[in-house]
Amino acid sequence: MRLTYNEIAARLGLSALESDIALTATVTDSREAAPGALFVCIPGSRVDGHDFVPAAVELGASAVLASRALPGAGVPVLVVEDTIKALGSIAAMWRDKTTARVVGVTGTAGKTTLKEVLAQVLSVRGKTAKNALNNNNQIGMPRAMLATDGDEDFWVMEAGISHEGDMEELSSVMRPDIGLILNVGAGHTEGLGSKGVAWHKSRLLTNLAPKGIGLVCADYPELVREARATGAELHFFSATGRAVDYRASYAGPAPAQADGRDDAATGIDAPDDRRGLYHLWLDGSRCDVTAPFRGEYGAENVIAVAAAAHLLGLSNAEIAQGLAQSELPVQRFNQTRVGKWLLIDDTYNANPLSMRRMLDAAAERAAGRLFVSVLGEMLELGPQAAAEHEALGKHLAELKPSAVFWKGGHGENIRAGLTCGGYTGPWFEVYDAAAFAAAWAELTHTAFAENKTGGVALFKGSRGNRLECLFQTLTEPEAVRG
């Protein structure tokens, strides 16, 4: 960012300085302070940013944004009622000063992956900025906007919500030129109240930029209805064959690369064959692409990326190039081979929609070989939690897993669903990495002892389960973690 103290003060309705100060960054962690930084004091449940002002100033912070007066701070202080809302207001002002075309991304499952891949595709055409990983709330997203240089062609900003009013706040800050809603399903339902996920996600479309448009998945009737109710101009995409301008279908694994081969020892695809082939229809034109997704679920992500890029003026060739060279972010269906096993790390987070999709994709990867699911509790579902976990168990049973590991609460609901679905295989409820490592060793030395063809194991659960620690016991066996 390139703003001055007085510009920010005017935006916030505060007094100007006689001698203005140039500000080039915003930080909320005092350890990141440097000359030219505006240190934003964020009050938290465990620590209060106001207590770290001396440390930020010592490192060179040029000004402070605070919710109370700070006599003797040593630098000018902007005093506001709510520092988080003020941070959003400053980011909105910076957005007004840039010419970047902004894509706002949201959805229940896969929005971070969509944002990361879309940014890589748009980079084929021009300079692109994005918020890092899932820094998508009222602190992370404005900070990401303010971290841009201001000369980008595109911004791709993800908006994540947990409570009522979150999307209204986020969309009013970024005011996207394209508001992209990937999908809707049960997620963060504990904090979103009675209006429904689709209604809350559609608030992204209520604060579009002038001449802004919505880009919405047509495969969710409730989402279509709520999106239309906003009155925004809409374009639709589909991964299920609906008669809309942007469509995609999965055509199977991508053709092997020149140096790729099937590993005869395991029967599992070589590492370079982890991409899918997709047929796209982009407003009347046909385009076949390879993308870093493997399975039916990927069609939704691929067509969302392609449709947004097409609406922003990229050619079919540029879209195909961008998808072919893009990679998935960490802990999103990342694949590691350990001996005969293909281990899939999708541990970043989980909700009912993303769980079902990743289980389906992992089962396809297993292709008749051993398929093990290492899963964790889906959090923040409120009163729906028991029913959603039982439904997940039923879905998992249909995939005929070879074994199931579970960490966290609602194990009884998962087991009830598995039993209802006819699953009678091994069940392990584990509480830490050491217990998982012991149970895995027991399984592989007993029930799987005669296995010669290898298998696939999916690791997935909500963030609080820290299933990456279980994953690491197999990829970094010298460090059994809790």
XYZ file of C-alpha atoms in Angstrom:
482
model
C 0.000 0.000 0.000
C 0.980 3.620 -0.439
C -1.137 5.813 1.833
C -0.424 8.671 4.199
C -1.445 9.191 7.792
C -3.607 12.150 6.813
C -5.403 10.199 4.084
C -6.258 7.516 6.608
C -7.225 10.078 9.243
C -9.609 11.760 6.794
C -11.169 8.396 5.944
C -11.728 7.671 9.636
C -12.959 11.179 10.478
C -9.927 12.054 12.583
C -7.617 15.058 12.768
C -4.713 15.443 10.385
C -1.071 15.986 11.283
C 0.711 19.204 10.410
C 3.527 17.118 8.958
C 2.153 14.091 7.127
C 3.652 10.573 7.321
C 3.918 8.046 4.489
C 2.670 4.570 5.414
C 3.557 1.554 3.303
C 2.351 -1.433 5.327
C -0.117 -2.531 7.979
C 0.850 -5.072 10.625
C -1.055 -6.673 13.493
C 1.959 -8.499 14.922
C 4.454 -6.189 16.610
C 7.318 -8.469 15.494
C 6.550 -7.555 11.872
C 6.779 -3.801 12.485
C 9.246 -1.737 10.501
C 9.662 1.886 9.378
C 6.603 2.918 7.365
C 4.297 0.428 9.112
C 0.937 1.201 10.655
C 0.621 -1.067 13.715
C -3.010 -2.087 14.227
C -3.928 -3.006 17.806
C -6.236 -6.028 17.747
C -7.830 -6.991 21.070
C -7.923 -10.761 21.539
C -9.188 -13.278 24.051
C -5.659 -14.028 25.303
C -3.560 -11.006 24.332
C -4.315 -7.370 23.525
C -2.400 -5.673 20.732
C -2.356 -2.418 22.688
C 0.128 -4.017 25.095
C 2.626 -4.479 22.268
C 2.757 -0.887 21.021
C 6.154 -0.177 22.646
C 7.630 -3.242 20.923
C 6.202 -2.195 17.542
C 7.482 1.363 17.912
C 10.915 0.104 18.938
C 11.074 -1.820 15.648
C 10.209 1.345 13.735
C 6.412 1.449 13.365
C 5.518 4.925 12.101
C 1.948 5.133 13.455
C -0.551 3.177 15.513
C -4.258 2.399 15.071
C -5.806 1.905 18.511
C -9.149 1.871 20.289
C -7.921 3.945 23.217
C -5.562 6.839 23.766
C -1.918 5.850 24.212
C -0.053 8.748 25.876
C 3.660 8.495 25.365
C 3.410 6.083 22.431
C 6.158 7.998 20.680
C 4.378 7.986 17.293
C 1.050 9.398 16.063
C -1.962 7.356 17.160
C -5.254 7.047 15.266
C -7.898 6.393 17.936
C -11.100 4.696 16.736
C -13.932 2.791 18.380
C -13.244 -0.497 16.579
C -9.803 -1.177 15.101
C -10.963 -4.158 13.029
C -13.696 -2.162 11.306
C -11.240 0.699 10.789
C -8.757 -1.724 9.209
C -11.473 -2.757 6.760
C -12.243 0.869 5.972
C -8.584 1.583 5.217
C -8.429 -1.464 2.927
C -11.560 -0.274 1.119
C -9.905 3.112 0.566
C -6.827 1.420 -0.901
C -9.066 -0.665 -3.148
C -10.542 2.596 -4.512
C -7.068 3.834 -5.413
C -6.102 0.802 -7.495
C -7.200 -0.308 -10.946
C -7.002 -4.053 -10.301
C -10.024 -6.108 -11.269
C -11.113 -7.895 -8.114
C -12.558 -11.406 -7.881
C -14.185 -12.195 -4.549
C -14.340 -15.942 -3.888
C -16.500 -17.830 -1.418
C -18.150 -21.215 -0.989
C -18.530 -24.006 1.521
C -15.944 -26.455 0.176
C -12.821 -25.742 -1.839
C -12.791 -21.947 -1.839
C -9.129 -21.666 -0.819
C -8.104 -24.117 -3.530
C -10.240 -22.240 -6.052
C -8.642 -18.935 -5.065
C -5.120 -20.327 -5.314
C -5.654 -21.965 -8.718
C -7.534 -18.978 -10.160
C -4.700 -16.661 -9.125
C -2.206 -18.931 -10.899
C -4.323 -18.939 -14.065
C -4.789 -15.147 -14.085
C -1.029 -14.750 -13.654
C -0.671 -16.030 -17.224
C -2.214 -12.741 -18.361
C -1.000 -10.219 -15.797
C 0.249 -9.393 -12.322
C -2.012 -10.993 -9.729
C -2.317 -10.708 -5.956
C -4.248 -12.906 -3.527
C -4.738 -13.403 0.166
C -2.389 -16.061 1.517
C -3.965 -19.467 2.113
C -7.094 -18.909 4.196
C -6.431 -15.423 5.598
C -9.993 -14.632 4.678
C -11.649 -12.976 7.682
C -12.116 -9.351 8.753
C -8.449 -9.108 9.694
C -6.715 -11.341 7.148
C -8.491 -10.166 4.027
C -8.027 -6.389 4.565
C -4.394 -6.990 5.440
C -3.943 -8.954 2.212
C -5.471 -6.090 0.243
C -3.204 -3.571 1.935
C -0.175 -5.779 1.230
C -0.640 -5.365 -2.533
C 1.559 -3.071 -4.594
C -1.412 -1.375 -6.220
C -0.245 -1.953 -9.793
C -1.688 -5.452 -10.164
C -4.010 -6.414 -12.997
C -6.018 -8.775 -10.799
C -6.746 -9.418 -7.149
C -8.276 -12.714 -6.040
C -9.629 -12.363 -2.522
C -11.233 -15.190 -0.560
C -14.015 -14.423 1.930
C -14.686 -16.901 4.709
C -17.569 -16.517 7.132
C -18.489 -18.002 10.494
C -21.123 -15.635 11.873
C -24.064 -13.534 10.760
C -22.949 -10.274 9.162
C -19.472 -11.505 8.232
C -20.078 -11.533 4.478
C -21.670 -8.097 4.460
C -18.550 -6.697 6.128
C -16.108 -8.500 3.848
C -17.905 -7.725 0.602
C -18.214 -4.038 1.486
C -14.436 -3.901 1.885
C -13.417 -5.641 -1.367
C -16.408 -4.671 -3.579
C -15.559 -7.304 -6.202
C -15.900 -6.926 -9.946
C -16.783 -10.632 -9.967
C -18.435 -12.225 -6.957
C -17.762 -15.959 -7.358
C -19.754 -18.451 -5.260
C -18.427 -21.968 -5.755
C -20.979 -24.027 -3.815
C -23.014 -24.234 -0.619
C -23.469 -26.907 2.010
C -23.428 -27.363 5.766
C -20.475 -25.439 7.152
C -20.099 -23.089 10.154
C -23.840 -23.586 10.657
C -23.397 -23.106 14.393
C -22.796 -19.379 13.955
C -24.842 -18.505 10.854
C -28.330 -18.543 12.338
C -31.569 -19.520 10.636
C -31.287 -17.786 7.242
C -29.193 -20.565 5.737
C -25.724 -20.850 4.263
C -26.869 -19.915 0.737
C -28.385 -16.644 1.960
C -25.209 -15.675 3.808
C -22.894 -16.612 0.941
C -25.062 -14.594 -1.472
C -24.371 -11.430 0.546
C -21.128 -11.357 -1.472
C -23.261 -10.122 -4.370
C -24.819 -7.220 -2.467
C -21.647 -5.098 -2.538
C -20.338 -5.562 -6.063
C -18.306 -2.852 -7.776
C -20.123 -0.678 -10.339
C -20.881 -2.939 -13.329
C -19.844 -5.906 -11.202
C -21.321 -9.357 -11.830
C -22.010 -12.529 -9.919
C -20.627 -15.894 -11.046
C -22.605 -18.655 -9.357
C -22.768 -22.445 -9.525
C -26.092 -23.468 -11.039
C -25.994 -26.903 -9.400
C -27.383 -25.693 -6.051
C -31.033 -24.570 -6.394
C -31.067 -22.769 -3.056
C -27.952 -20.814 -4.002
C -29.420 -19.893 -7.387
C -32.590 -18.631 -5.715
C -30.750 -16.541 -3.115
C -28.308 -15.158 -5.681
C -31.125 -14.058 -7.955
C -32.872 -12.397 -5.026
C -29.936 -9.985 -4.650
C -30.738 -8.422 -8.030
C -27.135 -8.721 -9.219
C -26.311 -9.473 -12.852
C -25.498 -13.188 -12.852
C -23.575 -15.701 -14.915
C -23.781 -19.396 -14.120
C -21.497 -22.420 -14.336
C -22.264 -26.106 -13.893
C -20.451 -29.385 -13.361
C -23.600 -31.504 -13.712
C -24.622 -30.731 -17.293
C -27.089 -27.906 -16.701
C -27.881 -25.736 -19.694
C -25.738 -22.707 -18.774
C -22.940 -20.859 -20.565
C -20.065 -22.401 -18.589
C -19.938 -26.196 -18.146
C -17.378 -28.881 -17.359
C -17.189 -32.644 -17.113
C -14.508 -34.974 -15.817
C -12.930 -37.175 -18.496
C -10.647 -39.288 -16.314
C -6.968 -39.160 -15.366
C -4.813 -36.875 -17.447
C -2.622 -38.584 -20.051
C 0.690 -39.653 -18.547
C 3.603 -37.313 -19.086
C 6.518 -38.450 -21.221
C 8.482 -39.496 -18.140
C 5.489 -40.862 -16.259
C 4.870 -44.530 -15.664
C 2.662 -46.783 -13.628
C 4.564 -48.284 -10.752
C 4.277 -52.028 -11.243
C 5.251 -52.677 -7.645
C 2.280 -50.847 -6.199
C -0.232 -50.451 -8.993
C -0.528 -46.792 -8.035
C -0.059 -44.053 -10.596
C 3.358 -42.465 -10.871
C 3.752 -39.122 -9.052
C 3.417 -37.027 -12.211
C 0.015 -38.554 -12.997
C -2.047 -36.774 -10.383
C -3.982 -34.517 -12.658
C -7.338 -34.854 -14.339
C -8.592 -34.264 -17.849
C -11.680 -32.045 -18.130
C -13.936 -31.050 -21.012
C -15.007 -27.385 -20.808
C -17.648 -25.383 -22.635
C -16.891 -21.676 -22.332
C -19.762 -19.581 -23.629
C -20.159 -21.761 -26.725
C -16.559 -22.844 -27.317
C -15.099 -26.256 -26.434
C -11.824 -26.518 -24.558
C -10.080 -29.579 -23.095
C -7.725 -28.979 -20.192
C -5.622 -30.809 -17.655
C -5.853 -29.526 -14.099
C -4.439 -30.351 -10.638
C -7.634 -32.166 -9.618
C -8.323 -35.858 -9.932
C -11.999 -36.824 -9.832
C -15.544 -35.672 -10.484
C -15.364 -33.061 -7.721
C -12.682 -31.215 -9.673
C -15.061 -30.320 -12.502
C -16.751 -27.726 -10.293
C -13.441 -26.089 -9.392
C -12.106 -26.175 -12.943
C -15.165 -24.598 -14.539
C -15.359 -21.927 -11.819
C -11.739 -20.972 -12.519
C -12.200 -21.087 -16.291
C -15.441 -19.086 -16.239
C -13.945 -16.314 -14.086
C -10.841 -16.141 -16.282
C -12.968 -16.097 -19.447
C -15.097 -13.244 -18.109
C -11.885 -11.347 -17.344
C -10.782 -11.663 -20.970
C -8.366 -14.596 -20.957
C -8.328 -16.775 -24.057
C -9.011 -20.508 -24.019
C -5.310 -21.102 -24.644
C -4.320 -18.955 -21.659
C -6.845 -20.732 -19.454
C -5.575 -24.148 -20.549
C -1.973 -23.075 -19.974
C -2.724 -21.732 -16.519
C -4.603 -24.838 -15.417
C -1.915 -27.148 -16.805
C 0.836 -25.490 -14.776
C -1.112 -24.751 -11.573
C -0.635 -26.641 -8.314
C -2.835 -27.230 -5.273
C -2.074 -25.481 -1.967
C -0.690 -27.382 1.006
C -2.941 -29.813 2.898
C -5.405 -29.913 0.007
C -5.344 -33.378 -1.562
C -1.553 -33.396 -1.528
C -0.236 -36.869 -2.300
C 2.826 -38.634 -0.893
C 3.963 -42.176 -1.619
C 5.370 -44.229 1.262
C 6.213 -47.749 0.242
C 3.106 -49.394 -1.179
C 0.830 -46.627 0.086
C -0.397 -43.427 -1.514
C -1.109 -41.044 1.378
C -3.446 -38.121 0.683
C -3.110 -35.082 2.937
C -6.330 -33.073 2.951
C -6.030 -32.187 6.615
C -6.540 -28.443 6.540
C -10.253 -28.434 7.305
C -13.496 -30.299 6.742
C -17.262 -29.992 6.516
C -19.873 -32.455 5.241
C -19.600 -31.366 1.602
C -15.810 -31.389 1.432
C -15.638 -34.677 3.348
C -17.879 -36.495 0.873
C -16.025 -35.096 -2.126
C -12.565 -35.987 -0.903
C -13.680 -39.459 0.146
C -15.119 -40.021 -3.329
C -11.931 -38.774 -4.975
C -9.702 -40.904 -2.743
C -11.831 -43.988 -3.385
C -11.411 -43.385 -7.114
C -7.645 -43.162 -6.629
C -7.713 -46.508 -4.819
C -9.413 -48.110 -7.852
C -10.135 -51.431 -6.153
C -7.024 -51.507 -3.988
C -7.045 -51.023 -0.222
C -8.770 -47.793 0.779
C -8.289 -46.484 4.319
C -9.969 -43.352 5.686
C -8.297 -41.473 8.543
C -10.894 -38.908 9.509
C -11.592 -36.354 12.219
C -14.649 -34.664 13.674
C -16.379 -31.963 11.623
C -16.602 -28.932 13.908
C -18.914 -25.895 14.126
C -22.031 -27.688 12.895
C -24.180 -26.903 15.935
C -27.455 -28.847 16.256
C -26.841 -30.510 12.877
C -23.631 -32.205 14.025
C -24.988 -35.625 15.045
C -27.104 -36.053 11.919
C -24.309 -34.859 9.615
C -21.803 -37.273 11.132
C -24.201 -40.207 10.834
C -24.905 -39.277 7.198
C -21.153 -39.157 6.573
C -20.817 -42.649 8.035
C -23.479 -43.958 5.650
C -21.759 -42.337 2.680
C -18.409 -43.768 3.719
C -19.909 -47.257 3.989
C -21.040 -47.029 0.366
C -17.389 -46.577 -0.660
C -16.468 -49.884 1.008
C -13.369 -48.754 2.898
C -10.835 -51.341 4.003
C -10.477 -49.677 7.420
C -11.637 -46.541 9.216
C -9.705 -44.459 11.754
C -11.499 -41.719 13.698
C -10.253 -38.852 15.886
C -12.460 -36.476 17.877
C -16.087 -36.379 18.918
C -19.171 -37.900 17.270
C -17.456 -41.221 16.739
C -20.661 -42.939 17.840
C -22.580 -41.170 15.073
C -20.039 -42.157 12.441
C -20.188 -45.771 13.618
C -23.986 -45.738 13.538
C -23.883 -44.545 9.930
C -21.258 -47.114 8.982
C -23.322 -49.897 10.547
C -26.490 -48.706 8.821
C -24.580 -48.757 5.539
C -23.419 -52.328 6.106
C -19.764 -51.686 6.980
C -18.254 -54.395 9.218
C -14.542 -53.760 8.669
C -11.829 -52.554 11.076
C -12.611 -49.480 13.195
C -9.999 -47.607 15.220
C -10.792 -44.629 17.427
C -7.537 -42.822 18.192
C -6.792 -39.850 20.416
C -3.257 -38.863 19.438
C -0.499 -39.571 16.944
C 1.109 -42.293 19.062
C -2.166 -44.214 19.287
C -2.649 -43.871 15.540
C 0.880 -45.097 14.789
C 0.314 -48.149 16.980
C -3.061 -48.906 15.408
C -1.662 -48.478 11.876
C 1.187 -50.866 12.661
C -1.277 -53.410 14.040
C -3.470 -53.166 10.949
C -0.662 -53.430 8.420
C 0.859 -56.416 10.214
C -2.413 -58.305 10.553
C -5.337 -57.652 8.205
C -3.127 -56.077 5.508
C -0.099 -58.325 5.960
C -0.670 -60.179 2.669
C -1.346 -57.040 0.651
C 0.896 -56.863 -2.427
C -0.715 -54.109 -4.493
C -0.663 -51.174 -2.108
C -3.456 -48.861 -1.148
C -4.673 -45.319 -0.613
C -5.168 -43.579 2.748
C -7.021 -40.265 3.028
C -6.369 -37.994 6.011
C -9.086 -35.366 6.513
C -10.804 -33.574 9.386
C -11.599 -30.170 10.820
C -8.686 -27.973 11.790
C -9.011 -28.618 15.523
C -8.190 -32.318 15.071
C -4.672 -31.616 13.757
C -4.770 -34.693 11.577
C -1.531 -33.585 9.926
C 0.156 -34.949 13.062
C -1.237 -38.406 12.271
C -0.143 -38.027 8.655
C 3.364 -37.173 9.798
C 3.713 -40.401 11.774
C 3.807 -42.215 8.408
C 5.783 -39.649 6.410
C 8.127 -38.706 9.264
C 8.049 -41.856 11.406
C 10.952 -40.725 13.600
C 8.706 -37.999 15.033
C 5.490 -39.367 16.534
C 3.506 -36.261 17.356
C 0.550 -35.561 19.643
